Short mmCIF file of C-alpha atoms in Angstrom, two decimals:
data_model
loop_
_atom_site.label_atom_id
_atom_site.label_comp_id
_atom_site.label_asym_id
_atom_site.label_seq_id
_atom_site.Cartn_x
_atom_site.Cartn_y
_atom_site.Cartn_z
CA UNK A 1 -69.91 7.20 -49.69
CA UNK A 2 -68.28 7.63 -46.13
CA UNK A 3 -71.08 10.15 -44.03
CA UNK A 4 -70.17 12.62 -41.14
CA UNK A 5 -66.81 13.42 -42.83
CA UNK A 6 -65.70 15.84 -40.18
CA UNK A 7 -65.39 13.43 -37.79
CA UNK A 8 -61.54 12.73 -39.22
CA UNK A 9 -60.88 15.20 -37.01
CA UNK A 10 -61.54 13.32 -33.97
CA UNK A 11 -58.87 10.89 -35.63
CA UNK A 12 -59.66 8.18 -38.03
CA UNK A 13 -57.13 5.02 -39.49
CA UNK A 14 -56.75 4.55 -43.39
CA UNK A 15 -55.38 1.78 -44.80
CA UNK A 16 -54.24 2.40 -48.08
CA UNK A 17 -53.03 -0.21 -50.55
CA UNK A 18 -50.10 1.50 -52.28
CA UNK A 19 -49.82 1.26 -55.78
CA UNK A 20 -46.44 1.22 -57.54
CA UNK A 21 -44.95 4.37 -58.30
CA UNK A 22 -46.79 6.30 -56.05
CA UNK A 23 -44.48 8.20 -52.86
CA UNK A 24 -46.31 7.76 -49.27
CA UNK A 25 -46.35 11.63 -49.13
CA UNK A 26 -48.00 12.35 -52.30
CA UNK A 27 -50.62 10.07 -51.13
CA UNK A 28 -50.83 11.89 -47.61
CA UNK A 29 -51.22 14.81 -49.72
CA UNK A 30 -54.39 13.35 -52.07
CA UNK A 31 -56.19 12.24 -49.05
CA UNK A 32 -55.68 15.57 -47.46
CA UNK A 33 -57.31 16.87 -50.32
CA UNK A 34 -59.94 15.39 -50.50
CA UNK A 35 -61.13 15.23 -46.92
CA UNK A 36 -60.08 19.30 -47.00
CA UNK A 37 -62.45 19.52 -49.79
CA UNK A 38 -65.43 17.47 -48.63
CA UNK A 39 -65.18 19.10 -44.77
CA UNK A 40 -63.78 22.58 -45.52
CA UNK A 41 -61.50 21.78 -42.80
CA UNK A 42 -57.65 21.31 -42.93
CA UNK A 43 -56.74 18.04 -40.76
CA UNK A 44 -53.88 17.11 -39.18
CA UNK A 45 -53.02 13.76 -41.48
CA UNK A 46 -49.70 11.69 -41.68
CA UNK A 47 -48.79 8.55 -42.55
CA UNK A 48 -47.15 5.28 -40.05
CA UNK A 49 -44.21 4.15 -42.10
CA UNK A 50 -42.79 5.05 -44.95
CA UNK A 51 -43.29 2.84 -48.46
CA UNK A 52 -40.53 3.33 -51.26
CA UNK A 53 -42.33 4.55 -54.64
CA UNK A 54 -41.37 0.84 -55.90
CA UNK A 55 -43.06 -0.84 -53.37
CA UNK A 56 -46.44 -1.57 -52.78
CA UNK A 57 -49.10 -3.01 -50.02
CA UNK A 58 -50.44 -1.57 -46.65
CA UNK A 59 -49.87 2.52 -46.31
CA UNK A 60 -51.96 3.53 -42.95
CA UNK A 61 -52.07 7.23 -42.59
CA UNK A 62 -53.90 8.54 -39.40
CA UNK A 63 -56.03 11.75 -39.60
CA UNK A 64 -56.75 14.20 -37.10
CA UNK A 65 -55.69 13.69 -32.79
CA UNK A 66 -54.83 9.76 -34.43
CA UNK A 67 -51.74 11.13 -35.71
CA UNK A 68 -50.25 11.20 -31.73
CA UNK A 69 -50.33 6.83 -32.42
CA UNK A 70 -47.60 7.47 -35.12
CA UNK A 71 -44.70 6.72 -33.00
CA UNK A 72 -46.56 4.01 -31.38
CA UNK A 73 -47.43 1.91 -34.55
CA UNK A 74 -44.18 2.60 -36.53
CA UNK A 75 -42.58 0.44 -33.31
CA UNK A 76 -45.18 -2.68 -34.39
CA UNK A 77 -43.60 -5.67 -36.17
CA UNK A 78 -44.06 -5.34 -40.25
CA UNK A 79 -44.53 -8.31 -42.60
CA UNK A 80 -43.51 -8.10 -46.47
CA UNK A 81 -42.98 -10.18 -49.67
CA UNK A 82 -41.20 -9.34 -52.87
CA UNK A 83 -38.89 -11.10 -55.17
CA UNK A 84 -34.77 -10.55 -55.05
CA UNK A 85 -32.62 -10.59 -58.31
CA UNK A 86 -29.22 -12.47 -58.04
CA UNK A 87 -26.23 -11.90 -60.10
CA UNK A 88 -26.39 -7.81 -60.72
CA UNK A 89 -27.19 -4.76 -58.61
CA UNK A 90 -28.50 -1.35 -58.80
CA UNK A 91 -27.21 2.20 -57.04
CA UNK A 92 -30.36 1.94 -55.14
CA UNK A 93 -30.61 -1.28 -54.53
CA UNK A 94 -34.26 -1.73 -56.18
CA UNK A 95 -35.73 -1.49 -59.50
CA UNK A 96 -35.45 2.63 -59.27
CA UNK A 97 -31.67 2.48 -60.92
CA UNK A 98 -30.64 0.25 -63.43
CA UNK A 99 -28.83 -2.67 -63.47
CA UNK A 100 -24.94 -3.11 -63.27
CA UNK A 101 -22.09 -4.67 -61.79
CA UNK A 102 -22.93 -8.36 -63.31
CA UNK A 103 -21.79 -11.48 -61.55
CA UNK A 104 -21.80 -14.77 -61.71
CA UNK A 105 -24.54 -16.77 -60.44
CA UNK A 106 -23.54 -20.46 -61.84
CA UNK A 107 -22.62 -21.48 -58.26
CA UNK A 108 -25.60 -20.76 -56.78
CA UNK A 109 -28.31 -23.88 -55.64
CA UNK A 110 -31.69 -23.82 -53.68
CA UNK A 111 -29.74 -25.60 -51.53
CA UNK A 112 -27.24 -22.75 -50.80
CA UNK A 113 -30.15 -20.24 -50.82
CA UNK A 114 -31.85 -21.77 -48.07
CA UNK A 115 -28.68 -22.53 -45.83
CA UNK A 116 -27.73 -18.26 -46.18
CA UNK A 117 -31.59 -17.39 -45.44
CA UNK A 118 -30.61 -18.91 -41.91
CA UNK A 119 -28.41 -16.34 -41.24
CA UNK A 120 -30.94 -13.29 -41.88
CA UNK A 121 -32.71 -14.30 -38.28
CA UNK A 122 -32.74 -12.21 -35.00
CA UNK A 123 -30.95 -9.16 -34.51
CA UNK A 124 -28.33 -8.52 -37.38
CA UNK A 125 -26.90 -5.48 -38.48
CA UNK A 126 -26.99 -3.56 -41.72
CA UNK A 127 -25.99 -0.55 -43.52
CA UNK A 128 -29.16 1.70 -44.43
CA UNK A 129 -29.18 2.26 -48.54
CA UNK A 130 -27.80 5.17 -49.88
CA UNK A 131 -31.09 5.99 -51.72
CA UNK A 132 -32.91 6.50 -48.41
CA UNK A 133 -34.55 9.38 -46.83
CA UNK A 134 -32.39 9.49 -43.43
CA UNK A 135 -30.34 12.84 -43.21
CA UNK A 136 -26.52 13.93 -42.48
CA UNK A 137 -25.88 17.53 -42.85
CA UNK A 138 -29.65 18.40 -42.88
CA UNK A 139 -29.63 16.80 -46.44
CA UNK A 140 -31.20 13.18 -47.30
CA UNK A 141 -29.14 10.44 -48.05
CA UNK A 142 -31.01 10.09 -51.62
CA UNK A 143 -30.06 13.65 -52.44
CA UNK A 144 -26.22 13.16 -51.83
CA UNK A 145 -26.74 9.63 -53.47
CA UNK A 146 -28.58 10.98 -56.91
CA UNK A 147 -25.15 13.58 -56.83
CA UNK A 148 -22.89 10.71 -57.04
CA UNK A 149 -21.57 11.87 -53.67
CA UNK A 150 -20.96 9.40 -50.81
CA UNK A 151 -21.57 9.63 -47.76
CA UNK A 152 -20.68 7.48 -44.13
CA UNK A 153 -23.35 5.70 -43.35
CA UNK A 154 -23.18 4.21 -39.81
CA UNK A 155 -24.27 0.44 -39.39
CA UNK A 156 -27.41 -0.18 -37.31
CA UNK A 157 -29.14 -3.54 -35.21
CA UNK A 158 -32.35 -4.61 -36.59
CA UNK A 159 -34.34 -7.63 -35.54
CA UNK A 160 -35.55 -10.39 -37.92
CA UNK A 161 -38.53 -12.54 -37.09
CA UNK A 162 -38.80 -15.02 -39.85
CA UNK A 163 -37.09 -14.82 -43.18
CA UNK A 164 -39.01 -17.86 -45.53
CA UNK A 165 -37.99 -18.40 -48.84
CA UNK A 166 -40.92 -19.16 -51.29
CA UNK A 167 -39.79 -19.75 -54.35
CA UNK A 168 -36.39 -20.19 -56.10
CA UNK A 169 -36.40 -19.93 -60.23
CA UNK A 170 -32.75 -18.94 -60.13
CA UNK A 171 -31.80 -15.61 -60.23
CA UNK A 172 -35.36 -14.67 -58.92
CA UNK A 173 -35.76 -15.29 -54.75
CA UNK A 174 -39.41 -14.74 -53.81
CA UNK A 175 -39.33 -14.55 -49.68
CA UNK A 176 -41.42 -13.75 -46.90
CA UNK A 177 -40.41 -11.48 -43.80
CA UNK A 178 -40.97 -10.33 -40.58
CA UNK A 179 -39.03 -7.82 -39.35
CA UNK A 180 -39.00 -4.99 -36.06
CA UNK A 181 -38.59 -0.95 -36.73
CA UNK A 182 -36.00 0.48 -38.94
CA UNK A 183 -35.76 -2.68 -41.15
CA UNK A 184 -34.73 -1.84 -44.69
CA UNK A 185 -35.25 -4.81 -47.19
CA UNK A 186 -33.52 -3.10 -49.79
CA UNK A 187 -30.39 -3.82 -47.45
CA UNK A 188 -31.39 -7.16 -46.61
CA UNK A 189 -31.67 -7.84 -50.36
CA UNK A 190 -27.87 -6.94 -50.93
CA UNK A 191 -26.58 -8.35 -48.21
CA UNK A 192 -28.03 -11.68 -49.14
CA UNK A 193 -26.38 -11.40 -52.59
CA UNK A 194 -23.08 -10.69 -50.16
CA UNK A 195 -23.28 -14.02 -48.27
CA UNK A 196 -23.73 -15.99 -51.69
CA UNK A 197 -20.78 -14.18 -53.19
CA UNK A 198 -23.30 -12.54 -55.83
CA UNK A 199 -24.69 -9.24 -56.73
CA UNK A 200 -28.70 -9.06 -55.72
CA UNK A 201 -30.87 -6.39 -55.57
CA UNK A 202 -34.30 -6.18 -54.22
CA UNK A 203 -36.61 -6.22 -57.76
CA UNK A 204 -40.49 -6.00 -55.80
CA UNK A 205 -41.58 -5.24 -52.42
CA UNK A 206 -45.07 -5.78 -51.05
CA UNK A 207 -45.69 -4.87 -47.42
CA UNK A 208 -48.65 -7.06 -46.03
CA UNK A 209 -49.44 -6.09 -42.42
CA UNK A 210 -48.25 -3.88 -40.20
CA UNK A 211 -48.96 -5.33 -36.18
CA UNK A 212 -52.42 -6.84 -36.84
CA UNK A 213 -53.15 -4.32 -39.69
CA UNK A 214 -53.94 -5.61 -42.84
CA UNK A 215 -55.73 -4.99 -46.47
CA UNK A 216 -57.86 -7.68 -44.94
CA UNK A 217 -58.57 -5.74 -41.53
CA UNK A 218 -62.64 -5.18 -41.48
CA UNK A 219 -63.49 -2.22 -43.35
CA UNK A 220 -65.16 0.06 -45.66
CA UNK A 221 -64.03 1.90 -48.99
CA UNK A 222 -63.34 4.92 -48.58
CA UNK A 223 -64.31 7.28 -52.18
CA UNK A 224 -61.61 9.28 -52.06
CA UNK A 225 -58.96 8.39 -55.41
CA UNK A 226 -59.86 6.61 -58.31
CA UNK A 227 -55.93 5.65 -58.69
CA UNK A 228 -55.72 3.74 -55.12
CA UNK A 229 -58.16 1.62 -53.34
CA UNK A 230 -58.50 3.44 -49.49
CA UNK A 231 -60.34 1.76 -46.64
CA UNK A 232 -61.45 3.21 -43.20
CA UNK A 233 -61.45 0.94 -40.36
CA UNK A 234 -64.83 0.03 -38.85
#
């Protein structure tokens, strides 16, 4: 049990490893709770980096005069893994929306797979995913998306540090990334179906560190949710 509770308010780090399912606000909102409810106070608490509900890994939300280093650590390089799924996609580009649009995949080698990873390194550009929470019109893009309405979406320059591939068991892709702010793997998912003249769509996501932070960063559990392991930074 974490002592001196109130001191969240002089700004604490929480790495939280994200369960599936789960949105990074509602989890904002639980630890909110729970600190609110053990300090009678109402902190200031926010999260660095937004994790789709179908991803998993390393959440950090910052409590109290912490949540000024938002900005600061969204801009640190992020490193995921997760699996891609050749020869179909999905409206959203991940598991959240089922499968269509079947292709073939009978042309596609290891061999091929690793020459196209090549082309996913240093600064590319991509089209953000319809189901994604950036706004036009004061509305998110998911909202105009789950509305069947489309939208212009304007392309934008990311940077890619390393793109490994780490297993191949045609049509599953398990890779390894490391990739600069504003990155959307969900994109980089399709776009690599694209360039092997396949459907793909990104089927897990894990993110693993974000700058030097990590699940395995020293620290202590924090008791606040049975349903998500929390840690608080020594």
């Amino acid at each position: 049990m974490i002592q001196n509770l109130s001191e969240f308010k002089n700004g604490k780090i929480l790495l939280v490893d994200k369960p599936w399912g789960w949105t990074s606000f509602k989890i904002v909102k639980k630890i909110r709770r729970s600190i609110l409810n053990a300090t009678k106070e109402n902190l200031k608490i926010g999260h660095a980096g937004t994790l789709d509900p179908f991803a998993t890994g390393l959440l950090i939300v910052l409590t109290g005069k912490y949540t000024k280093k938002v900005n600061e650590i969204q801009n640190y390089k992020k490193v995921y893994t997760g699996i891609i799924k050749l020869g179909c996609e999905t409206l959203s580009s991940d598991s959240e929306t089922e499968e269509y649009n079947f292709s073939s995949i009978s042309h596609i080698t290891p061999k091929l797979i690793k020459k196209i990873s090549k082309k996913f390194l240093g600064e590319i550009d991509q089209y953000p995913p319809s189901f994604s929470a950036l706004k036009t019109k004061g509305k998110r893009f998911y909202e105009y998306a789950r509305k069947g309405i489309k939208i212009v979406r304007q392309s934008r320059r990311v940077k890619i540090y390393k793109f490994h591939i780490l297993n191949i068991g045609i049509p599953y892709i398990k890779f390894f990334i490391e990739c600069g702010k504003g990155t959307y793997i969900r994109s980089i998912a399709q776009d690599f179906g694209k360039a092997l003249r396949s459907g793909a769509y990104l089927l897990s996501l894990k993110r693993e560190r974000i700058g030097n932070f990590s699940m395995n960063c020293s620290s202590i559990e924090l008791k606040i949710s049975k349903e998500f392991p929390c840690y608080l930074l020594d």
